[in-house]
PDB file of C-alpha atoms and ligand atoms in Angstrom:
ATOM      1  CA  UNK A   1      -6.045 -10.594  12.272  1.00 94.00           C
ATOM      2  CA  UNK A   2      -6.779  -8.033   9.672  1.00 97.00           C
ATOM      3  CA  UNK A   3      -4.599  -5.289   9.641  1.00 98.00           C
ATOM      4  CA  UNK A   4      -4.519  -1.633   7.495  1.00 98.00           C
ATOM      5  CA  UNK A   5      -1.232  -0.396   6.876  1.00 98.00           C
ATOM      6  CA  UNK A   6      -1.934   3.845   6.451  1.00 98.00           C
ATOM      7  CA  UNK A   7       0.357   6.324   5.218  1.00 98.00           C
ATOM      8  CA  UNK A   8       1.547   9.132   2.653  1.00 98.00           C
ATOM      9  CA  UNK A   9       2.601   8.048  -0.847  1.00 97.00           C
ATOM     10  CA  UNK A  10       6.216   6.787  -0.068  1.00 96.00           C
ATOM     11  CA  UNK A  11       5.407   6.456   3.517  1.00 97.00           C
ATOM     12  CA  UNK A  12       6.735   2.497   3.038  1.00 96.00           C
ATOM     13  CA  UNK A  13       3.594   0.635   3.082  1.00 97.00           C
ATOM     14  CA  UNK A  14       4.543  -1.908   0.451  1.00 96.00           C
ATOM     15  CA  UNK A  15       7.891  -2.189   2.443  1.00 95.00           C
ATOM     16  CA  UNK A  16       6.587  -3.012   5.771  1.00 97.00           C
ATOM     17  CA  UNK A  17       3.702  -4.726   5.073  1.00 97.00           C
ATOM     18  CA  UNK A  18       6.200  -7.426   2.970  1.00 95.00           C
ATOM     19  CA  UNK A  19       7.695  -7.826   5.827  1.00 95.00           C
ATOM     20  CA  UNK A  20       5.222  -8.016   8.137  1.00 96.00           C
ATOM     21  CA  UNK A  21       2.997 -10.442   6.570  1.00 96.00           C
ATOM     22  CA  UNK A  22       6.004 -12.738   6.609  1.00 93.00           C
ATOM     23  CA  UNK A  23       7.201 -12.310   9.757  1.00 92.00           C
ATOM     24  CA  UNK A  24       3.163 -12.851  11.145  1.00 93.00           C
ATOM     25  CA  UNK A  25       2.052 -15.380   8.399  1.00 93.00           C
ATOM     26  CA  UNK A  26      -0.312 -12.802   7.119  1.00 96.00           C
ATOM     27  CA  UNK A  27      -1.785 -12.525   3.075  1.00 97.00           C
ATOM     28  CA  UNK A  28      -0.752  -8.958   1.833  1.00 97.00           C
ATOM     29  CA  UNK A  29      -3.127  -7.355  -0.201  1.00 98.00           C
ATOM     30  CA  UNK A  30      -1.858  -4.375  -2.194  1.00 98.00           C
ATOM     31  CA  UNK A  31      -4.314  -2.490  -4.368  1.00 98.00           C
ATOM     32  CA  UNK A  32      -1.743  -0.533  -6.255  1.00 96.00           C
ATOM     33  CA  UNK A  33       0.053  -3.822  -7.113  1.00 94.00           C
ATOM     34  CA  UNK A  34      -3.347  -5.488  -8.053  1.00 96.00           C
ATOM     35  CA  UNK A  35      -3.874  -2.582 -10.176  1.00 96.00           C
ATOM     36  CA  UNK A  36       0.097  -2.856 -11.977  1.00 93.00           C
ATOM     37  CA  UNK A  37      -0.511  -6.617 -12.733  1.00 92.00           C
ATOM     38  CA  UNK A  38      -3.792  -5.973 -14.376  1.00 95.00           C
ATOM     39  CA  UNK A  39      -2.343  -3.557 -16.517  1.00 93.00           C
ATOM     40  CA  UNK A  40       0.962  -6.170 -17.245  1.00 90.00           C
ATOM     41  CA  UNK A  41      -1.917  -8.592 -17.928  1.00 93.00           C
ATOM     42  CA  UNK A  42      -3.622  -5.778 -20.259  1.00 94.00           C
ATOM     43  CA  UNK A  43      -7.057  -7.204 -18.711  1.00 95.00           C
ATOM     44  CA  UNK A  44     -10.232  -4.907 -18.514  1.00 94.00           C
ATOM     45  CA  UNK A  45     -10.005  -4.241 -14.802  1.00 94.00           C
ATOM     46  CA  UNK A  46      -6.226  -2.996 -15.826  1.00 94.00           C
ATOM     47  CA  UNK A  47      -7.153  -0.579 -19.125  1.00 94.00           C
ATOM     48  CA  UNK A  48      -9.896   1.270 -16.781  1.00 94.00           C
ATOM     49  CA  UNK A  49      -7.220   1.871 -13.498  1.00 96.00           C
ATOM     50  CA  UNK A  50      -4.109   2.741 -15.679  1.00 95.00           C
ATOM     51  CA  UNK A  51      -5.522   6.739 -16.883  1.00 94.00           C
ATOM     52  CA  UNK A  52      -6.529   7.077 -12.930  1.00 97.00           C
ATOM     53  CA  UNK A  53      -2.959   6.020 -11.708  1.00 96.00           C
ATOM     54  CA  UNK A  54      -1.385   7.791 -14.165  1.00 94.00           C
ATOM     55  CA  UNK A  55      -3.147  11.367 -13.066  1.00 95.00           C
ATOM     56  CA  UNK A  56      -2.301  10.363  -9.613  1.00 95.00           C
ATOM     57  CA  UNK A  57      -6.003  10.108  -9.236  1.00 97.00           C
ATOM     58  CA  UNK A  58      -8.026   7.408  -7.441  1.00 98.00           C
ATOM     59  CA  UNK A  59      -9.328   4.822  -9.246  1.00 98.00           C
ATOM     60  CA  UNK A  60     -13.485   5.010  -9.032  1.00 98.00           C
ATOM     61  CA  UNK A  61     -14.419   3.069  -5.741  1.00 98.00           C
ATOM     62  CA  UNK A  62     -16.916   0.760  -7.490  1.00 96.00           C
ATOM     63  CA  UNK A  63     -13.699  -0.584  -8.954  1.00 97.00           C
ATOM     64  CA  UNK A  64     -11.535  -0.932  -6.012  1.00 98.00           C
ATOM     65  CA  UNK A  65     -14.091  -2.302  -3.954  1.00 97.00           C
ATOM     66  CA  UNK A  66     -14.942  -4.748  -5.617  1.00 96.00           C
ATOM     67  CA  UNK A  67     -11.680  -6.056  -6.452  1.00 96.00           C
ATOM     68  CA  UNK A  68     -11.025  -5.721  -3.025  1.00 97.00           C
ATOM     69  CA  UNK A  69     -13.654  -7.721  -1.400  1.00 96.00           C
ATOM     70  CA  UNK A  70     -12.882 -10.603  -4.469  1.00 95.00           C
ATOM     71  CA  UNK A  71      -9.264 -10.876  -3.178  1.00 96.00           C
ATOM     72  CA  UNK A  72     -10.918 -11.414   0.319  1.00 95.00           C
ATOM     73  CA  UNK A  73     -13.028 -14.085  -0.442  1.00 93.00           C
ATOM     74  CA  UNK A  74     -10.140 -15.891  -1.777  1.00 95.00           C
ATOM     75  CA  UNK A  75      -8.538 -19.063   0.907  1.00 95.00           C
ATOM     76  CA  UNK A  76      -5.622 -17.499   1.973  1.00 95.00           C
ATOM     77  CA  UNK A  77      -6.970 -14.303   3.427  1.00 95.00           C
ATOM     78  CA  UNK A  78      -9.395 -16.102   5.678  1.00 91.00           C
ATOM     79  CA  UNK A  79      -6.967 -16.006   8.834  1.00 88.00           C
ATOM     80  CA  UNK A  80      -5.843 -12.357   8.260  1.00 94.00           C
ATOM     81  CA  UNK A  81      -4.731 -10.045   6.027  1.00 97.00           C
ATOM     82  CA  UNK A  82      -2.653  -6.569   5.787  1.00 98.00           C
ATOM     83  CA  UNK A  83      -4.272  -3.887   3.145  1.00 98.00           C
ATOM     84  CA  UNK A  84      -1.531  -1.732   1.873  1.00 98.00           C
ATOM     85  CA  UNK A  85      -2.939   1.055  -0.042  1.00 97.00           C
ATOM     86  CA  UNK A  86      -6.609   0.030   1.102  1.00 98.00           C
ATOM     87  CA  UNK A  87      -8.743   1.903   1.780  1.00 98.00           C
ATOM     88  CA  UNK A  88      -7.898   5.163   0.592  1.00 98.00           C
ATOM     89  CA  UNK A  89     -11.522   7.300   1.595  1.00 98.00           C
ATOM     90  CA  UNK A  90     -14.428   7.093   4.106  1.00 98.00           C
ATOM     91  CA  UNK A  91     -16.423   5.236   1.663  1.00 98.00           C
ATOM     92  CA  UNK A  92     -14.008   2.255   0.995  1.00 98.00           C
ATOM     93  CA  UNK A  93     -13.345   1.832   4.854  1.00 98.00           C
ATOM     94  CA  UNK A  94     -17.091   1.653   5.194  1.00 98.00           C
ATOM     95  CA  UNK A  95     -17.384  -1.105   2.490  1.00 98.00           C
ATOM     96  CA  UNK A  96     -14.197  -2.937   4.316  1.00 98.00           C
ATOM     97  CA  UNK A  97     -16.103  -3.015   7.573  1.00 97.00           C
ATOM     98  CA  UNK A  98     -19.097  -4.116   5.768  1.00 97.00           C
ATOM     99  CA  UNK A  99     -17.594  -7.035   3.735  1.00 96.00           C
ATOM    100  CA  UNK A 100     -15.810  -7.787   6.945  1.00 96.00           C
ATOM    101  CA  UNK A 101     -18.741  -8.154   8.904  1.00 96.00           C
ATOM    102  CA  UNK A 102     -20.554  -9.952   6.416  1.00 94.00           C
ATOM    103  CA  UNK A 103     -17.758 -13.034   7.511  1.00 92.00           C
ATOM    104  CA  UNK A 104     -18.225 -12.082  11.128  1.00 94.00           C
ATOM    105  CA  UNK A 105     -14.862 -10.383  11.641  1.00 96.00           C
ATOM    106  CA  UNK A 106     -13.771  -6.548  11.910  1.00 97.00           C
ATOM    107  CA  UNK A 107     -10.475  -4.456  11.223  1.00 98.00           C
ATOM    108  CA  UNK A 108      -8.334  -5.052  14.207  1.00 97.00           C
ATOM    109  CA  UNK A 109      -5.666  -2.377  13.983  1.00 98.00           C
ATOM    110  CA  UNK A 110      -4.701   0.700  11.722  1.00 98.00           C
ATOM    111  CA  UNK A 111      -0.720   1.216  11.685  1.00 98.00           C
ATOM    112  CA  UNK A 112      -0.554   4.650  10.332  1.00 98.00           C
ATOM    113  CA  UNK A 113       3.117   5.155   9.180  1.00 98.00           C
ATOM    114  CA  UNK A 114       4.164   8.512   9.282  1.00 98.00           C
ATOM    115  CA  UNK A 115       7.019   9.845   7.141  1.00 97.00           C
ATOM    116  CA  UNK A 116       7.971  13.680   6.542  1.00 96.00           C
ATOM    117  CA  UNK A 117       6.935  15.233   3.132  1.00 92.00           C
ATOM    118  CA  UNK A 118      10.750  15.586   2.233  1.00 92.00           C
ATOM    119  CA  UNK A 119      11.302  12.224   3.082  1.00 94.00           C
ATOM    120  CA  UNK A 120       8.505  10.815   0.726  1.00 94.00           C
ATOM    121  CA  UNK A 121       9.885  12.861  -2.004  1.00 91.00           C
ATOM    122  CA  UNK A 122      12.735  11.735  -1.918  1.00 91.00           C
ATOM    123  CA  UNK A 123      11.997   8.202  -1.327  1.00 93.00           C
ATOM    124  CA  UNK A 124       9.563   8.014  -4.525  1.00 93.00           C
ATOM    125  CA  UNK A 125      12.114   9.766  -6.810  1.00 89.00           C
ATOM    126  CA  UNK A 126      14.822   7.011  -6.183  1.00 92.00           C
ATOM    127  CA  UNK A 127      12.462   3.765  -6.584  1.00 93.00           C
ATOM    128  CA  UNK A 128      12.792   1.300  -8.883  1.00 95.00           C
ATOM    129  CA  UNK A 129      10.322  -1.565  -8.802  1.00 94.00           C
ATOM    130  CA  UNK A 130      10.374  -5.573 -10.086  1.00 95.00           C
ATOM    131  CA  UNK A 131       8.079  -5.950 -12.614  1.00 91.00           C
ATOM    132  CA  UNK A 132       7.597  -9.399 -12.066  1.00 91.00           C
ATOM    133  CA  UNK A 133       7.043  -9.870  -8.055  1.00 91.00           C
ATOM    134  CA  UNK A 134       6.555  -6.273  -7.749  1.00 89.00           C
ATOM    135  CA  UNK A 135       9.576  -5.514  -4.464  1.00 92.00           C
ATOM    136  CA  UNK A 136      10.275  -1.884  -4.100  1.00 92.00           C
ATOM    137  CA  UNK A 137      13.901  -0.918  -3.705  1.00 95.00           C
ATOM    138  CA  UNK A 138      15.582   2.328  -3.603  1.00 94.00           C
ATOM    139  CA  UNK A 139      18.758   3.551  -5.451  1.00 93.00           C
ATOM    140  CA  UNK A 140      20.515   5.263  -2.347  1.00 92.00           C
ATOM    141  CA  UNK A 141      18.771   3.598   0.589  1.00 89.00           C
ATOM    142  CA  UNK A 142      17.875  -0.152  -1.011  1.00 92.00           C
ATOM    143  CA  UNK A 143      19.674  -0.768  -4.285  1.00 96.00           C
ATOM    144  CA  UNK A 144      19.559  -4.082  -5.501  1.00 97.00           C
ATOM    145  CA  UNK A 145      22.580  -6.434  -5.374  1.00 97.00           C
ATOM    146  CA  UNK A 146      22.731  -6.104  -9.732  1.00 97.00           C
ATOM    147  CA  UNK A 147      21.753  -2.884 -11.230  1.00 96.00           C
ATOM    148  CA  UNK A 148      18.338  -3.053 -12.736  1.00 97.00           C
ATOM    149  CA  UNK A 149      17.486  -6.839 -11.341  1.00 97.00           C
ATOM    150  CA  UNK A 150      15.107  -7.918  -8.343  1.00 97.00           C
ATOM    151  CA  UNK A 151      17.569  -9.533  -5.576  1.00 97.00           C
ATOM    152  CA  UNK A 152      14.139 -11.997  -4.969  1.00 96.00           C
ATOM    153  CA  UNK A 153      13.018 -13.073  -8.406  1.00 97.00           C
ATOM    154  CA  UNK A 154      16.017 -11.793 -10.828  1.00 97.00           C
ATOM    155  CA  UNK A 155      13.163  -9.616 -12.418  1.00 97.00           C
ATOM    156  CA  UNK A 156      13.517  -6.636 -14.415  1.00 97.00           C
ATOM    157  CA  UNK A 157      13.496  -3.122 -12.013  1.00 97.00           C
ATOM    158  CA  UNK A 158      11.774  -0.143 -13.680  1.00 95.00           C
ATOM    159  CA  UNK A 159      10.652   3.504 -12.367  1.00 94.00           C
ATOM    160  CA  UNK A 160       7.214   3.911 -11.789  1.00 91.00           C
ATOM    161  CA  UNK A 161       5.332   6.265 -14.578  1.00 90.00           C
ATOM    162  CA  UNK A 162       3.349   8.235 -11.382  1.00 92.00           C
ATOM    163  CA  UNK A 163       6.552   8.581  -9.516  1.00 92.00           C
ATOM    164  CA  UNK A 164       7.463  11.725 -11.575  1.00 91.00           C
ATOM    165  CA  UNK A 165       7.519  14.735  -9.380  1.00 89.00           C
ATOM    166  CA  UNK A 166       4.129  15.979 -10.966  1.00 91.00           C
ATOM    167  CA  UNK A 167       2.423  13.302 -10.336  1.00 93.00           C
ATOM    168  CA  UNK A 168       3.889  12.678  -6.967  1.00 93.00           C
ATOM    169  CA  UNK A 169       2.478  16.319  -6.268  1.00 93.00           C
ATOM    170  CA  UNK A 170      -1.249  14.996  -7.649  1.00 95.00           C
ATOM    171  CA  UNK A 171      -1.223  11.730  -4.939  1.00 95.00           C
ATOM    172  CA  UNK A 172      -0.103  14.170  -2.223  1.00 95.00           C
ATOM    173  CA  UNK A 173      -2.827  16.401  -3.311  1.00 97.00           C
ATOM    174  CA  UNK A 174      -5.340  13.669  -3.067  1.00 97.00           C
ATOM    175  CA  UNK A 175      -3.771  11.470   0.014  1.00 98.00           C
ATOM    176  CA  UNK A 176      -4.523  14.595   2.279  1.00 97.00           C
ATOM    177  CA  UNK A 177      -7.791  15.754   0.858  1.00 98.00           C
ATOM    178  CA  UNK A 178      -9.396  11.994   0.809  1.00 98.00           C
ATOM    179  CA  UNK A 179      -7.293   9.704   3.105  1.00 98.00           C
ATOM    180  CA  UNK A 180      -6.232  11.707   6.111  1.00 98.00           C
ATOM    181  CA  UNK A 181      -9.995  11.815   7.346  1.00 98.00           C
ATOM    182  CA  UNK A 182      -9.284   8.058   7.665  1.00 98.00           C
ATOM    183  CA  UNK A 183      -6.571   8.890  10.874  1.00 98.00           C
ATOM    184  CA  UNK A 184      -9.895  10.159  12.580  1.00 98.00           C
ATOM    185  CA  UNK A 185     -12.161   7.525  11.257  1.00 98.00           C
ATOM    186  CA  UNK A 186      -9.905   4.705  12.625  1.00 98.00           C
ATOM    187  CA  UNK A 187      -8.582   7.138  15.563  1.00 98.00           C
ATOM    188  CA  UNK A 188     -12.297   7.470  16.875  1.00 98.00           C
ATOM    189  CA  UNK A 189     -12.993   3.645  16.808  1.00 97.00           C
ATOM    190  CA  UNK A 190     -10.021   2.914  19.043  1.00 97.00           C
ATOM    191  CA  UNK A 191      -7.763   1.166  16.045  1.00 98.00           C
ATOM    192  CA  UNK A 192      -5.138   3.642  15.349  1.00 98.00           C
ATOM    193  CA  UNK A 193      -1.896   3.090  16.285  1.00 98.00           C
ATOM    194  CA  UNK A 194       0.833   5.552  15.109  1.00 98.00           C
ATOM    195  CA  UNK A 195       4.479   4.341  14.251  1.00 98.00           C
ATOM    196  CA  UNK A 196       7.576   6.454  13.139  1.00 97.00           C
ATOM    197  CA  UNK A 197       8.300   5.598   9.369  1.00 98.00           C
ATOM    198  CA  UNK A 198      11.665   7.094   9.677  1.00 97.00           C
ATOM    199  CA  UNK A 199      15.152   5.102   9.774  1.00 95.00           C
ATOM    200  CA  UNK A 200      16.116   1.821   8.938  1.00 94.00           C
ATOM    201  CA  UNK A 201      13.355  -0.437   7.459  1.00 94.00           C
ATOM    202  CA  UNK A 202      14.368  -3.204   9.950  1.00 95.00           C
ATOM    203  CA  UNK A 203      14.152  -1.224  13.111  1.00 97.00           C
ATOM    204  CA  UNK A 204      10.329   0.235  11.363  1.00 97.00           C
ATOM    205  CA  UNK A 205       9.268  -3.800  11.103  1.00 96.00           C
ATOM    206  CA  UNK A 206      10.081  -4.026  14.426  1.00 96.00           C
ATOM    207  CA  UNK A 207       7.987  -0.750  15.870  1.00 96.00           C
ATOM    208  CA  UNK A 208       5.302  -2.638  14.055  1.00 97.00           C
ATOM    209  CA  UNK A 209       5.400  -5.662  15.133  1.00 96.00           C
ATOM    210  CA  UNK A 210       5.334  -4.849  18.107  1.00 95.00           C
ATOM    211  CA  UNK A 211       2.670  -2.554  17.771  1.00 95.00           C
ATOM    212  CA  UNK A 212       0.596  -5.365  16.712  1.00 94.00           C
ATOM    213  CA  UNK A 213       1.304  -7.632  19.322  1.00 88.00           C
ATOM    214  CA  UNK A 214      -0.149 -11.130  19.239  1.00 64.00           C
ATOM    215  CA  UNK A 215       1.332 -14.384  17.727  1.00 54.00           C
ATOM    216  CA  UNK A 216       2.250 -15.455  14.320  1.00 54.00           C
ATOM    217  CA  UNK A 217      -0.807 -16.146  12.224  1.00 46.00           C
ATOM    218  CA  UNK A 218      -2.771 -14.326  14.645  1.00 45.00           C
TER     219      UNK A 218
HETATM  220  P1  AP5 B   1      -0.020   2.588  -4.606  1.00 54.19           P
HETATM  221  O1  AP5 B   1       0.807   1.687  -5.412  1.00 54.19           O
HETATM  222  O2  AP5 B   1      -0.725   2.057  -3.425  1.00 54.19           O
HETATM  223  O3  AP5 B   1       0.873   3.850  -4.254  1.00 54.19           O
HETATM  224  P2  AP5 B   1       0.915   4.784  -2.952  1.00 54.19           P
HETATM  225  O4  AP5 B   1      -0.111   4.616  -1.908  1.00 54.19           O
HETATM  226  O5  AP5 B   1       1.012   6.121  -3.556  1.00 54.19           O
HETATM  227  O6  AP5 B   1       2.120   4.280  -2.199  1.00 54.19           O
HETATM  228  P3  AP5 B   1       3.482   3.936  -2.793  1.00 54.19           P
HETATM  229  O7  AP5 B   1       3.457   2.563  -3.394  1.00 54.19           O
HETATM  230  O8  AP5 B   1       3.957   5.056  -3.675  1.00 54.19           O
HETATM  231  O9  AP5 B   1       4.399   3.991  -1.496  1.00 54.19           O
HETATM  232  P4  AP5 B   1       4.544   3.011  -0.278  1.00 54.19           P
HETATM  233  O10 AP5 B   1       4.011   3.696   0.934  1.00 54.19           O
HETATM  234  O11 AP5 B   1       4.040   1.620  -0.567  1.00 54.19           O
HETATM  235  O12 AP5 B   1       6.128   3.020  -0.170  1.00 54.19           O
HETATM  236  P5  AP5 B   1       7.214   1.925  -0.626  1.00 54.19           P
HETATM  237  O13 AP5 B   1       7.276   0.827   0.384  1.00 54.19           O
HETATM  238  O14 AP5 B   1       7.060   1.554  -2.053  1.00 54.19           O
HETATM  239  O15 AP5 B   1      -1.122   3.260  -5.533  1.00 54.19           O
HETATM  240  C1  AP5 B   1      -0.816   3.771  -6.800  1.00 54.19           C
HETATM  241  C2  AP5 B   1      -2.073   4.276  -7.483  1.00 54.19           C
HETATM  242  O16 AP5 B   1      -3.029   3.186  -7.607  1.00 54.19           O
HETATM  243  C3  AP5 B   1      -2.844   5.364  -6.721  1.00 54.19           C
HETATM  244  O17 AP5 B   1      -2.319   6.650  -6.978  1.00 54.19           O
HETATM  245  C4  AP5 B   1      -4.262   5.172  -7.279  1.00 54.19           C
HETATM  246  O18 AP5 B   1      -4.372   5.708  -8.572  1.00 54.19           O
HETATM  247  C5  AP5 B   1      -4.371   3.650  -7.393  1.00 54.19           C
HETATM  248  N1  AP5 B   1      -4.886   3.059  -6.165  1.00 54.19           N
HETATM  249  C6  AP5 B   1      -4.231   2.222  -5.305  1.00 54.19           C
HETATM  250  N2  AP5 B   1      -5.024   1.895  -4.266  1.00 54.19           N
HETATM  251  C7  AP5 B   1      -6.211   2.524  -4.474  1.00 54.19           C
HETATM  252  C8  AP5 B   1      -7.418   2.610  -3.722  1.00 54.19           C
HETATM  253  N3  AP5 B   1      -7.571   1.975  -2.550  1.00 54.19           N
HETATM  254  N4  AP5 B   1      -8.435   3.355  -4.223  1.00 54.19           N
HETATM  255  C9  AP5 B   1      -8.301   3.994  -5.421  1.00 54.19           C
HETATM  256  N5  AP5 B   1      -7.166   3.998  -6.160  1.00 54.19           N
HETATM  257  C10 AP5 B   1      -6.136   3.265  -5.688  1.00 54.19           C
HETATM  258  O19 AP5 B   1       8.533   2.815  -0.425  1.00 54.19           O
HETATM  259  C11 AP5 B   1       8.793   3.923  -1.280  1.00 54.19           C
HETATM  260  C12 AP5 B   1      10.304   4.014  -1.559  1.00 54.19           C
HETATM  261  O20 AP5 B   1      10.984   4.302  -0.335  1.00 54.19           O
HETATM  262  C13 AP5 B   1      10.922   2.692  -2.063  1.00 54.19           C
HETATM  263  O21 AP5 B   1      11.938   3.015  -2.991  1.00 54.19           O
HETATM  264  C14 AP5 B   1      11.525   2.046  -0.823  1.00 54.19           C
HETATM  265  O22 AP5 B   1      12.641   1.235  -1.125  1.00 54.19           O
HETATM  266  C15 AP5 B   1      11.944   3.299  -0.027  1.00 54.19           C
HETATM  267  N6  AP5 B   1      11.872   3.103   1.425  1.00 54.19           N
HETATM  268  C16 AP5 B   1      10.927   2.402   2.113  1.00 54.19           C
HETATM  269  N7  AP5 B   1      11.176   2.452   3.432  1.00 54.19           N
HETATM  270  C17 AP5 B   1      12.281   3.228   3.584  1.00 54.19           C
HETATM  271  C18 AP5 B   1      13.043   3.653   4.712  1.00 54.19           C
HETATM  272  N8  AP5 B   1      12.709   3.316   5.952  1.00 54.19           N
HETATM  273  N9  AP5 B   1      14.109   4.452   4.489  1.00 54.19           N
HETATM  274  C19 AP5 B   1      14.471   4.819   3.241  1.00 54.19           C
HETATM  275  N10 AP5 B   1      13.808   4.429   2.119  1.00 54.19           N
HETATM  276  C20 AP5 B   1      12.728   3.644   2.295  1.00 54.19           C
END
């Protein structure tokens, strides 16, 4: 089952789809994180994203992509996958349904997570993130059981250099210009299914898993 989770900056996409890949045995592929550990690694791939993210811009698709349809090749996303933060623009959705088919297979369902644009503010201004294994948490509605550590990993937590309100602005700017077209995109091929992204992150996992239906590893 290959699932895209869609939403807002701050909508909860990293959140859920953590969740949900556990709870359904699913590989969760995050661009933005792929794009934060190349630049912990300093690597190439990490040097060219980092003055994109940091103008809240998108990084070039020829980059995405193909670090995208890499991670796909790779064992573990064979049976399914969730994309979190993939993809962002008509363009990348076209490759995804073309390096899809090229395996025989096809986006099953689009959970589009919607959140209020007071809500997402908010949400990104309070995050703090592990460096290491890369789990959001929140300071009012997630803090972490020791200030400043990951509850998973005992990581360090740190604030995200884009999450500053200008920034924040920028990703809003370009989330409805570029990725909004995709509600239509994925509306007008049947796939869309829209879930409430407000309230308690539990009862959220739940609206989506049931909106996805099917068994585990499925
Ligand atoms: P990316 O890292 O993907 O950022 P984003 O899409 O802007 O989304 P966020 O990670 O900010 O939010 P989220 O929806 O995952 O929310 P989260 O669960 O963390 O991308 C960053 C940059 O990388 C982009 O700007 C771009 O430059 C580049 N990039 C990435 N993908 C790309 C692509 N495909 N093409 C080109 N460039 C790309 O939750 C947010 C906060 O809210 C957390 O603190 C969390 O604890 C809290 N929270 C979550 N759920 C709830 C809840 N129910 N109630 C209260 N608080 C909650």
């Amino acid at each position: 089952m290959y699932i895209i989770f869609l939403g807002a900056p701050g909508a909860g996409k990293g959140t859920q789809a953590a969740n949900v890949a556990k709870k359904r045995g699913l590989t969760h592929i995050a661009t933005g994180d792929l794009f934060r550990q190349a630049q912990e690694q300093k690597t190439e791939l990490g040097l060219k994203a980092r003055s994109y993210m940091e103008k809240g811009q998108l990084v070039p698709d020829e980059i995405t992509i193909k670090m995208v349809v890499e991670r796909l090749s790779a064992t573990d996303c064979r049976s399914g996958a969730i994309f979190d933060g993939f993809p962002r623009n008509l363009e990348q959705a076209k490759a995804l349904d073309k390096a899809l088919a090229a395996q025989g297979k096809a986006v099953d369902k689009v959970i589009y997570i919607k959140v209020s644009e007071e809500e997402l503010v908010k949400r990104l201004s309070g995050r703090w993130i592990c460096r290491n294994c890369q789990t959001p948490y929140h300071e009012v509605s997630s803090p972490p059981r020791v200030k400043g550590k990951c509850d998973k990993c005992g990581g360090e937590l740190y604030q995200r250099s884009d999450d500053t309100i200008d920034t924040v602005k920028q990703r809003l700017k370009v989330y409805f210009s570029q990725t909004v077209p995709l509600i239509d995109y994925y509306s007008r091929a049947g796939k869309l299914i829209e879930v409430d992204g407000e309230g308690a992150v539990d009862k959220i996992s739940g609206r989506i898993v049931s909106a996805i239906g099917g068994e585990k590893g499925r």
